[in-house]
Amino acid sequence: MAEADEELLERFASHSVDRDNAAHFRGRLNRQLLINRCGDCGRWHHPPKPVCPGCWSTAIEPSEVDGTGEVHLLIRLHQGPPAPGVDYSTPYPVVTVELDEQQGLCFTATVEEGDIAIGQRVELDWIERAGVPVPIFRLAREVSL
Amino acid sequence: MTSDRNPMKNAIAFAGATTTGFERRNTTRSQASWAAEACIDAMRQCDLGPKDVDGLCGSWPPANELQAILGLPEITWFENPPVPFINHVSAAAAAVFAGLCEVALVWHAAYRQPWNTAGSLKDPFRAAAENFPAVAPSPDTVMHAVGYTAWASRYMHEFGATKEDFGLIAINDRSNAARNPAAALTHPLTMQEYLEARMIRWPLCLFDMDVAVDGADAFIVTTAERARDMPLPPVLINAAVHGMVANNEEDQIDGLAHHGQHIVVDSLKAKSDFWIDGADVFFPYDGFSIIALAWIENVGYCGAGEAGEFMRQYWDAESNSVRLNGKVPFNPHGGSLSEGATQGSGHVREAIHQLQGLAGDRQVPGARTALLTPGGFFFNAQGLTLIRD
Ligand SMILES: [Zn+2]
């Protein structure tokens, strides 16, 4: 059964959950990365919007993506907002990953430390933080040919 | 879609501009107090009394509060735009041009607050005024100010740019600030100090990010005709533009080759009477060093990724700053990195002072034109060209 709206808002209090992105956050509770896809033209977009920016259709379908892609942006936070399990004494890495589903479709999350650099292939995994699943990228295990 | 239509060109002017100067500490004054001081100075500079101002434009305090503080009897137009500051300039200029008001008082009060410096929380008044979110935001994001750090990393990746390239922006600003009595940071900055500075969000360090300050700037905007009857030489608004692209979220923009700055450049070029070859002083916005590097490239001084090399080429050893062709400075007041985080109001004020001949030790001899490019990449890129009447 779907979480009640109030419970969803409470569990993701550190994010700005609204009507347009609620499905995305519900997906996280099931460890599914849901990205909006247009039911009419097939275009993906993120963050979630109420209409498709490509064709203005309202037939938006939050759809699971593979979570594979390439590191496009990379930062390391030497300080930042307090978060459980995050200790900035080791700089906290955050990546923006261009997802394989569509050129230019990007998703931002933390990443497993290692030799992360822009251009590397990554895949999605999940960790638990304060009782909520949090998406995390890690270096892709298999070398794609 | 870029249009050269610009019926407002040179019809609206800055008659005056003032500053309180900026301090990098929690002063015992309110934000409204700083705004009021700058506004009163601007009205006096232009020989205006309370009845002479009928337009108000500023963010903090909002127009109704500023009107009550200054006891201005009749306001026919007001606006409380979001920053950065060309929002204020274009709104006030358009309002005067359209006849919604005759004389607009425009201000920006910079203030140290929890969103720009944690140090502000040491002041109990500032802490009490803040509506703290019950839960801290997630760190797993490049939204808001973090976005510039993310694109700085991409810039280094794509062009092989170095930290030294970013450092030149900071050093140029600091050297110029030393000649600006209004600036918050005036002690010299060496490349060594820059490279050893505290990392905040890799790859950007403390000196890549604007300095939170207390202080305010204020301006009088009116018709060129009316400004000519006031004490100082009018500075004409040649063109004011804004730029934004569809994919404007911090982690979704198409890339370093297509964002708000590119729209600004196309539009400002089309509407203005001069471009970089005719600019006597240039103000690449520097809320983050990466923004200034991108503006230098995008306005056309050099190619993508070449701003560091360009600055080295035109580096003046004596002033320890950029002097293009031996004379044109970049951010002569010290910019947001050293004068203070003014959201562009400091850049506009300094440009006006340069064109009025009021820039003191920083004066560019005979400066008649200024090119300003406030704002960043995503949803706040802006441009302004000014000409001395
Ligand atoms: Zn569509």
XYZ file of C-alpha atoms and ligand atoms in Angstrom:
535
model
C 0.000 0.000 0.000
C 1.233 3.479 -0.811
C 2.492 5.613 2.010
C 0.041 8.226 3.221
C 1.031 11.686 1.965
C 1.750 12.890 5.488
C 4.063 9.957 6.141
C 5.882 10.457 2.840
C 6.483 14.130 3.638
C 7.741 13.233 7.080
C 10.123 10.534 5.873
C 11.627 12.833 3.241
C 11.610 15.961 5.360
C 15.094 16.903 4.162
C 13.820 17.063 0.576
C 11.197 19.356 -0.883
C 8.486 16.809 -1.588
C 5.515 18.136 -3.537
C 2.642 16.853 -5.708
C 4.871 16.662 -8.763
C 7.742 14.667 -7.272
C 5.872 12.543 -4.694
C 5.900 9.470 -6.958
C 9.685 9.739 -7.315
C 10.119 9.696 -3.544
C 7.603 6.885 -3.087
C 9.768 4.929 -5.519
C 12.804 5.458 -3.329
C 11.055 3.670 -0.470
C 10.992 0.580 -2.714
C 14.571 1.188 -3.838
C 13.344 2.073 -7.283
C 14.715 5.103 -9.118
C 11.632 6.505 -10.845
C 12.164 9.202 -13.463
C 9.305 10.902 -15.279
C 8.695 9.728 -18.822
C 6.124 11.117 -21.236
C 3.433 8.585 -22.172
C 2.907 10.351 -25.482
C 6.320 11.243 -26.906
C 8.520 9.023 -24.749
C 10.817 11.811 -23.588
C 12.342 11.548 -20.121
C 12.721 14.551 -17.856
C 14.055 15.301 -14.387
C 13.373 16.789 -11.885
C 9.662 15.887 -12.063
C 7.430 18.370 -13.855
C 3.620 18.452 -14.233
C 3.755 18.393 -18.050
C 6.195 17.042 -20.599
C 8.582 19.869 -21.608
C 8.812 18.299 -25.073
C 5.143 18.030 -26.088
C 3.116 19.482 -23.175
C 1.346 16.183 -22.582
C 0.138 15.574 -19.038
C 0.425 11.806 -19.518
C 3.507 11.661 -17.314
C 4.588 8.210 -16.166
C 7.137 7.851 -13.361
C 9.214 4.997 -14.773
C 12.063 2.956 -13.369
C 15.478 3.547 -14.933
C 18.455 1.187 -14.945
C 20.568 3.596 -12.917
C 23.565 3.176 -15.184
C 25.374 6.069 -16.783
C 28.436 8.263 -16.888
C 29.738 10.709 -14.288
C 29.132 14.200 -15.693
C 29.804 16.424 -12.663
C 31.722 15.677 -9.468
C 32.185 17.607 -6.250
C 33.565 16.792 -2.811
C 31.922 18.541 0.106
C 34.405 19.558 2.802
C 31.468 20.954 4.730
C 27.722 20.720 4.314
C 24.371 20.265 5.996
C 24.221 17.836 8.916
C 23.097 14.401 7.778
C 23.158 11.096 9.655
C 26.225 9.047 8.824
C 27.832 11.871 6.855
C 31.143 13.013 8.262
C 32.740 15.750 6.229
C 36.183 15.071 7.718
C 36.412 12.754 4.742
C 35.145 14.957 1.907
C 31.687 13.771 0.876
C 31.434 13.085 -2.865
C 28.366 14.017 -4.909
C 28.019 13.191 -8.611
C 25.675 14.173 -11.377
C 25.300 11.175 -13.671
C 24.074 11.289 -17.247
C 21.724 8.323 -17.362
C 21.838 5.862 -20.239
C 18.133 6.287 -20.956
C 18.524 9.645 -22.714
C 21.277 12.104 -23.644
C 21.312 15.008 -21.180
C 19.049 13.272 -18.636
C 20.929 13.652 -15.378
C 20.459 12.454 -11.826
C 22.443 13.646 -8.819
C 23.354 11.506 -5.802
C 26.267 10.598 -3.636
C 28.789 8.032 -4.823
C 30.802 5.277 -3.212
C 34.304 6.628 -2.563
C 37.100 5.355 -4.712
C 38.813 6.647 -7.780
C 35.770 8.539 -8.966
C 36.330 10.927 -11.855
C 34.262 12.657 -14.497
C 33.683 10.364 -17.445
C 33.564 7.093 -15.514
C 30.782 4.540 -15.875
C 28.675 4.051 -12.751
C 25.682 2.056 -11.622
C 23.064 2.632 -8.960
C 22.857 1.087 -5.542
C 21.001 1.981 -2.355
C 22.027 2.649 1.218
C 19.881 3.271 4.274
C 20.028 6.631 6.046
C 17.747 7.498 8.987
C 15.449 4.667 7.989
C 15.052 5.811 4.390
C 16.692 4.296 1.295
C 19.139 6.720 -0.325
C 20.399 6.266 -3.898
C 24.162 5.975 -4.256
C 26.237 5.451 -7.368
C 29.283 3.211 -7.518
C 31.805 2.388 -10.200
C 30.280 -0.015 -12.727
C 31.470 -3.529 -12.036
C 31.215 -5.000 -15.503
C 33.136 -3.410 -18.311
C 30.663 -2.694 -21.061
C 31.918 -3.423 -24.548
C 14.675 34.920 -31.231
C 17.211 37.574 -30.196
C 15.866 40.995 -31.073
C 17.679 44.289 -31.470
C 14.518 46.192 -30.494
C 15.409 48.547 -27.655
C 13.142 51.592 -27.539
C 14.333 52.396 -23.995
C 17.934 52.795 -25.196
C 19.612 55.829 -23.595
C 16.222 57.220 -22.508
C 16.649 56.221 -18.860
C 19.595 57.117 -16.657
C 21.242 56.626 -13.323
C 21.428 60.098 -11.787
C 23.417 58.914 -8.795
C 24.748 55.956 -6.821
C 25.994 55.615 -3.261
C 27.360 52.992 -0.919
C 27.745 52.623 2.809
C 30.777 50.444 2.282
C 30.860 46.795 3.369
C 32.052 44.952 6.458
C 32.797 41.286 6.901
C 31.359 40.992 10.397
C 27.996 40.897 12.127
C 27.444 44.605 12.670
C 25.041 45.728 15.398
C 22.795 47.290 12.744
C 19.738 45.931 10.947
C 19.586 45.302 7.218
C 16.993 48.091 6.976
C 19.365 50.511 8.679
C 22.032 49.895 6.039
C 19.495 50.301 3.220
C 18.155 53.536 4.736
C 21.629 55.041 5.018
C 22.470 54.310 1.384
C 19.057 55.577 0.195
C 19.282 58.846 2.113
C 22.793 59.395 0.728
C 21.591 58.737 -2.826
C 18.691 61.184 -2.500
C 20.960 63.871 -1.048
C 23.569 63.242 -3.745
C 20.869 63.990 -6.344
C 19.304 66.902 -4.430
C 16.035 65.019 -3.940
C 13.617 65.384 -1.024
C 10.995 62.891 0.165
C 8.368 64.273 -2.254
C 10.637 63.864 -5.263
C 10.722 60.060 -5.235
C 7.649 58.211 -6.544
C 9.120 54.796 -7.376
C 10.743 52.207 -5.080
C 12.607 49.055 -6.018
C 14.496 46.784 -3.639
C 14.411 43.343 -2.068
C 15.348 43.803 1.577
C 13.707 45.600 3.229
C 10.660 45.470 0.933
C 9.400 48.694 -0.609
C 6.577 49.286 1.870
C 8.980 49.129 4.799
C 11.544 51.359 3.117
C 8.831 53.911 2.294
C 7.694 53.997 5.924
C 11.272 54.264 7.206
C 12.077 57.238 4.975
C 8.621 58.857 5.258
C 8.184 59.143 1.499
C 4.672 60.594 1.091
C 3.541 59.261 -2.310
C 4.757 56.191 -4.171
C 3.054 55.362 -7.493
C 5.163 52.300 -8.428
C 7.126 49.772 -6.428
C 8.634 46.339 -6.875
C 10.461 43.837 -4.650
C 12.394 41.767 -7.196
C 14.563 38.784 -6.409
C 18.340 39.219 -6.717
C 20.654 39.568 -8.605
C 20.610 43.254 -9.178
C 19.834 43.692 -12.877
C 16.336 42.550 -11.900
C 16.110 45.805 -9.986
C 17.736 47.891 -12.713
C 15.547 46.639 -15.548
C 12.353 46.820 -13.471
C 13.005 50.398 -12.373
C 14.150 51.551 -15.819
C 11.118 49.998 -17.504
C 8.782 51.531 -14.925
C 10.213 55.010 -15.488
C 10.205 54.525 -19.259
C 6.556 53.431 -19.178
C 5.533 56.380 -17.020
C 4.644 54.338 -13.940
C 6.895 56.662 -11.945
C 9.299 59.534 -12.591
C 12.100 59.055 -10.069
C 12.846 55.601 -8.708
C 14.915 54.950 -5.603
C 16.611 51.557 -5.980
C 18.605 49.750 -3.307
C 20.333 46.543 -2.336
C 21.279 45.847 1.261
C 23.756 43.012 1.698
C 23.445 41.300 5.058
C 25.187 38.409 6.757
C 22.517 35.743 7.298
C 22.483 32.006 7.909
C 21.995 31.228 4.185
C 25.261 32.938 3.247
C 27.394 32.503 6.368
C 27.041 30.322 9.434
C 28.976 33.014 11.293
C 25.849 35.173 11.280
C 24.271 32.859 13.867
C 26.560 34.304 16.520
C 24.298 37.378 16.422
C 21.171 36.473 18.451
C 19.024 38.916 16.457
C 19.976 37.287 13.191
C 19.475 33.808 14.585
C 16.048 34.726 15.945
C 14.895 36.265 12.656
C 15.659 33.156 10.663
C 12.956 30.577 10.019
C 15.092 27.500 10.374
C 13.869 24.472 8.494
C 13.055 21.753 11.023
C 15.299 19.345 9.134
C 18.548 20.155 7.357
C 18.529 19.716 3.567
C 20.095 16.608 2.061
C 23.761 16.892 1.029
C 23.117 14.681 -2.025
C 22.544 17.562 -4.404
C 24.212 20.141 -6.617
C 21.261 22.519 -6.455
C 21.547 26.165 -5.421
C 25.030 27.583 -4.797
C 26.603 24.110 -4.986
C 25.842 24.076 -8.719
C 28.763 26.370 -9.515
C 31.162 24.015 -7.778
C 29.875 21.156 -9.898
C 30.369 23.046 -13.143
C 33.790 24.225 -11.983
C 34.784 20.565 -11.858
C 33.376 20.047 -15.341
C 35.252 23.132 -16.583
C 38.516 21.711 -15.288
C 37.716 18.337 -16.855
C 36.798 19.686 -20.282
C 39.537 22.264 -20.710
C 42.324 21.132 -18.411
C 41.898 24.376 -16.493
C 43.868 24.645 -13.266
C 43.179 25.996 -9.807
C 45.584 28.813 -10.709
C 43.133 29.934 -13.392
C 40.457 30.354 -10.728
C 42.979 31.998 -8.427
C 43.626 34.790 -10.922
C 40.001 35.917 -10.553
C 40.399 36.079 -6.766
C 43.764 37.871 -6.897
C 42.572 40.382 -9.496
C 39.602 41.199 -7.276
C 41.684 41.516 -4.129
C 44.275 43.783 -5.745
C 41.521 46.062 -7.031
C 39.731 46.064 -3.661
C 42.860 47.494 -2.058
C 42.083 50.737 -3.871
C 38.407 50.737 -2.817
C 37.609 52.201 0.623
C 34.174 50.494 0.500
C 35.647 46.991 0.177
C 35.453 44.408 2.958
C 38.725 42.606 2.121
C 41.706 44.719 1.134
C 44.837 42.896 2.285
C 46.865 41.425 -0.600
C 46.227 37.830 -1.685
C 49.041 35.719 -3.134
C 48.622 32.677 -5.365
C 50.286 30.630 -2.658
C 47.659 31.728 -0.112
C 44.905 31.063 -2.623
C 46.123 27.531 -3.341
C 46.459 26.739 0.368
C 43.061 28.166 1.341
C 40.470 26.065 3.115
C 38.594 23.845 0.675
C 34.833 24.336 1.043
C 33.432 22.245 -1.775
C 36.121 20.752 -3.979
C 37.244 22.117 -6.387
C 36.274 25.499 -4.928
C 37.926 26.977 -1.847
C 37.142 29.862 0.477
C 38.497 32.477 -1.967
C 36.385 31.200 -4.872
C 33.183 32.178 -3.064
C 31.846 35.683 -2.443
C 32.300 37.166 1.004
C 29.191 37.673 3.159
C 29.006 41.288 4.329
C 26.839 43.969 5.901
C 26.303 47.150 3.889
C 24.190 48.672 1.131
C 24.162 50.436 -2.226
C 21.465 52.822 -3.460
C 20.662 54.393 -6.797
C 18.451 57.024 -8.401
C 16.907 55.963 -11.725
C 14.991 58.543 -13.780
C 14.601 59.835 -17.318
C 17.783 61.008 -19.016
C 16.103 64.391 -19.375
C 15.411 64.704 -15.668
C 18.862 63.371 -14.744
C 20.492 66.146 -16.763
C 19.010 68.649 -14.306
C 20.595 66.864 -11.345
C 24.090 67.548 -9.943
C 26.058 64.615 -11.408
C 26.620 63.529 -15.006
C 23.858 61.081 -16.001
C 24.856 57.517 -16.830
C 22.556 56.218 -19.573
C 21.185 52.697 -19.613
C 22.121 51.573 -23.102
C 20.680 48.070 -22.724
C 19.604 45.747 -19.914
C 18.897 42.080 -20.613
C 18.274 38.740 -18.920
C 18.977 35.244 -20.212
C 17.719 31.744 -19.456
C 17.436 28.392 -21.255
C 14.851 25.609 -20.956
C 17.132 23.182 -19.124
C 18.015 25.614 -16.357
C 18.233 23.312 -13.337
C 21.747 23.113 -11.938
C 22.286 19.464 -12.861
C 20.318 19.499 -16.122
C 21.800 22.347 -18.179
C 23.000 21.324 -21.627
C 26.587 22.159 -20.734
C 29.177 24.908 -20.505
C 28.471 25.861 -24.111
C 24.758 26.587 -23.642
C 23.250 28.252 -20.597
C 21.848 31.605 -19.522
C 25.048 33.514 -20.241
C 24.872 32.675 -23.936
C 21.367 34.093 -24.221
C 22.502 37.251 -22.418
C 25.465 37.731 -24.743
C 23.395 37.359 -27.929
C 20.694 39.671 -26.635
C 22.968 42.329 -25.138
C 25.114 42.433 -28.289
C 22.022 42.945 -30.411
C 20.636 45.747 -28.250
C 23.810 47.641 -27.291
C 25.758 50.337 -29.137
C 29.116 48.822 -28.201
C 30.704 45.513 -27.280
C 34.000 44.410 -25.755
C 36.214 46.457 -28.074
C 34.346 49.582 -27.012
C 34.092 48.846 -23.285
C 36.280 51.014 -21.032
C 35.608 48.862 -17.986
C 34.264 45.310 -17.652
C 32.416 43.677 -14.762
C 32.312 39.880 -15.069
C 30.156 38.746 -12.138
C 32.154 36.806 -9.606
C 29.819 35.439 -6.946
C 31.885 32.311 -7.649
C 35.198 32.512 -9.519
C 33.986 30.044 -12.166
C 31.195 32.456 -13.143
C 33.714 35.197 -13.947
C 35.920 32.843 -15.996
C 32.857 31.835 -18.010
C 31.751 35.430 -18.590
C 35.227 36.458 -19.827
C 35.013 33.674 -22.391
C 31.373 34.008 -23.315
C 31.448 37.755 -24.014
C 34.204 36.959 -26.497
C 37.487 38.102 -24.976
C 38.845 34.607 -25.616
C 37.749 31.079 -26.444
C 36.161 28.487 -24.168
C 38.577 27.344 -21.465
C 41.049 30.134 -22.231
C 40.134 32.730 -19.594
C 43.071 31.869 -17.327
C 45.558 32.201 -20.173
C 43.832 35.404 -21.293
C 44.184 36.941 -17.836
C 47.863 35.975 -17.719
C 48.382 37.619 -21.083
C 46.910 40.904 -19.858
C 48.195 40.745 -16.291
C 49.720 44.005 -15.095
C 52.499 43.226 -12.643
C 52.468 46.647 -11.037
C 48.787 46.620 -10.064
C 48.755 42.798 -9.726
C 45.531 42.708 -11.744
C 44.193 42.551 -15.283
C 44.681 45.657 -17.412
C 43.371 44.847 -20.852
C 45.407 46.721 -23.453
C 47.162 48.416 -20.587
C 44.038 50.121 -19.248
C 40.710 48.261 -19.054
C 40.285 46.704 -15.584
C 37.993 43.804 -14.659
C 35.889 44.410 -11.523
C 37.898 47.471 -10.429
C 35.994 47.693 -7.108
C 37.106 44.209 -6.076
C 33.957 42.335 -7.087
C 31.870 40.081 -4.914
C 34.943 38.115 -3.836
C 36.607 41.094 -2.164
C 34.349 44.155 -1.984
C 31.525 41.971 -0.748
C 28.634 39.766 -1.845
C 26.343 42.444 -3.264
C 24.473 40.342 -5.842
C 25.747 42.765 -8.462
C 24.762 46.084 -6.885
C 28.428 46.818 -6.158
C 29.322 46.157 -9.790
C 26.606 48.546 -11.002
C 27.519 51.243 -8.458
C 31.203 51.065 -9.370
C 30.394 51.238 -13.096
C 28.335 54.383 -12.505
C 31.102 55.944 -10.426
C 33.695 55.097 -13.089
C 31.575 56.790 -15.766
C 30.886 59.803 -13.535
C 34.584 60.209 -12.735
C 33.996 59.465 -9.038
C 36.082 56.291 -8.700
C 38.987 57.820 -6.775
C 42.236 55.865 -6.956
C 40.521 53.305 -9.186
C 39.429 55.781 -11.830
C 39.894 54.627 -15.421
C 40.890 57.875 -17.143
C 38.102 59.140 -19.366
C 35.900 56.043 -18.961
C 32.686 56.469 -20.981
C 31.347 52.933 -21.396
C 30.854 49.971 -19.085
C 29.914 46.366 -19.833
C 28.401 44.443 -16.915
C 27.456 40.782 -16.823
C 25.910 39.949 -13.450
C 24.529 36.554 -12.519
C 25.505 32.974 -13.179
C 24.545 30.106 -15.477
C 21.162 28.767 -14.487
C 18.334 31.189 -13.792
C 19.979 34.535 -13.141
C 22.288 35.491 -16.021
C 21.967 39.192 -16.834
C 23.693 41.940 -18.765
C 23.888 45.724 -18.706
C 25.634 48.309 -20.861
C 26.074 51.857 -19.587
C 27.213 55.021 -21.371
C 28.165 58.352 -19.887
C 25.808 61.018 -21.246
Zn 6.041 14.397 -24.356
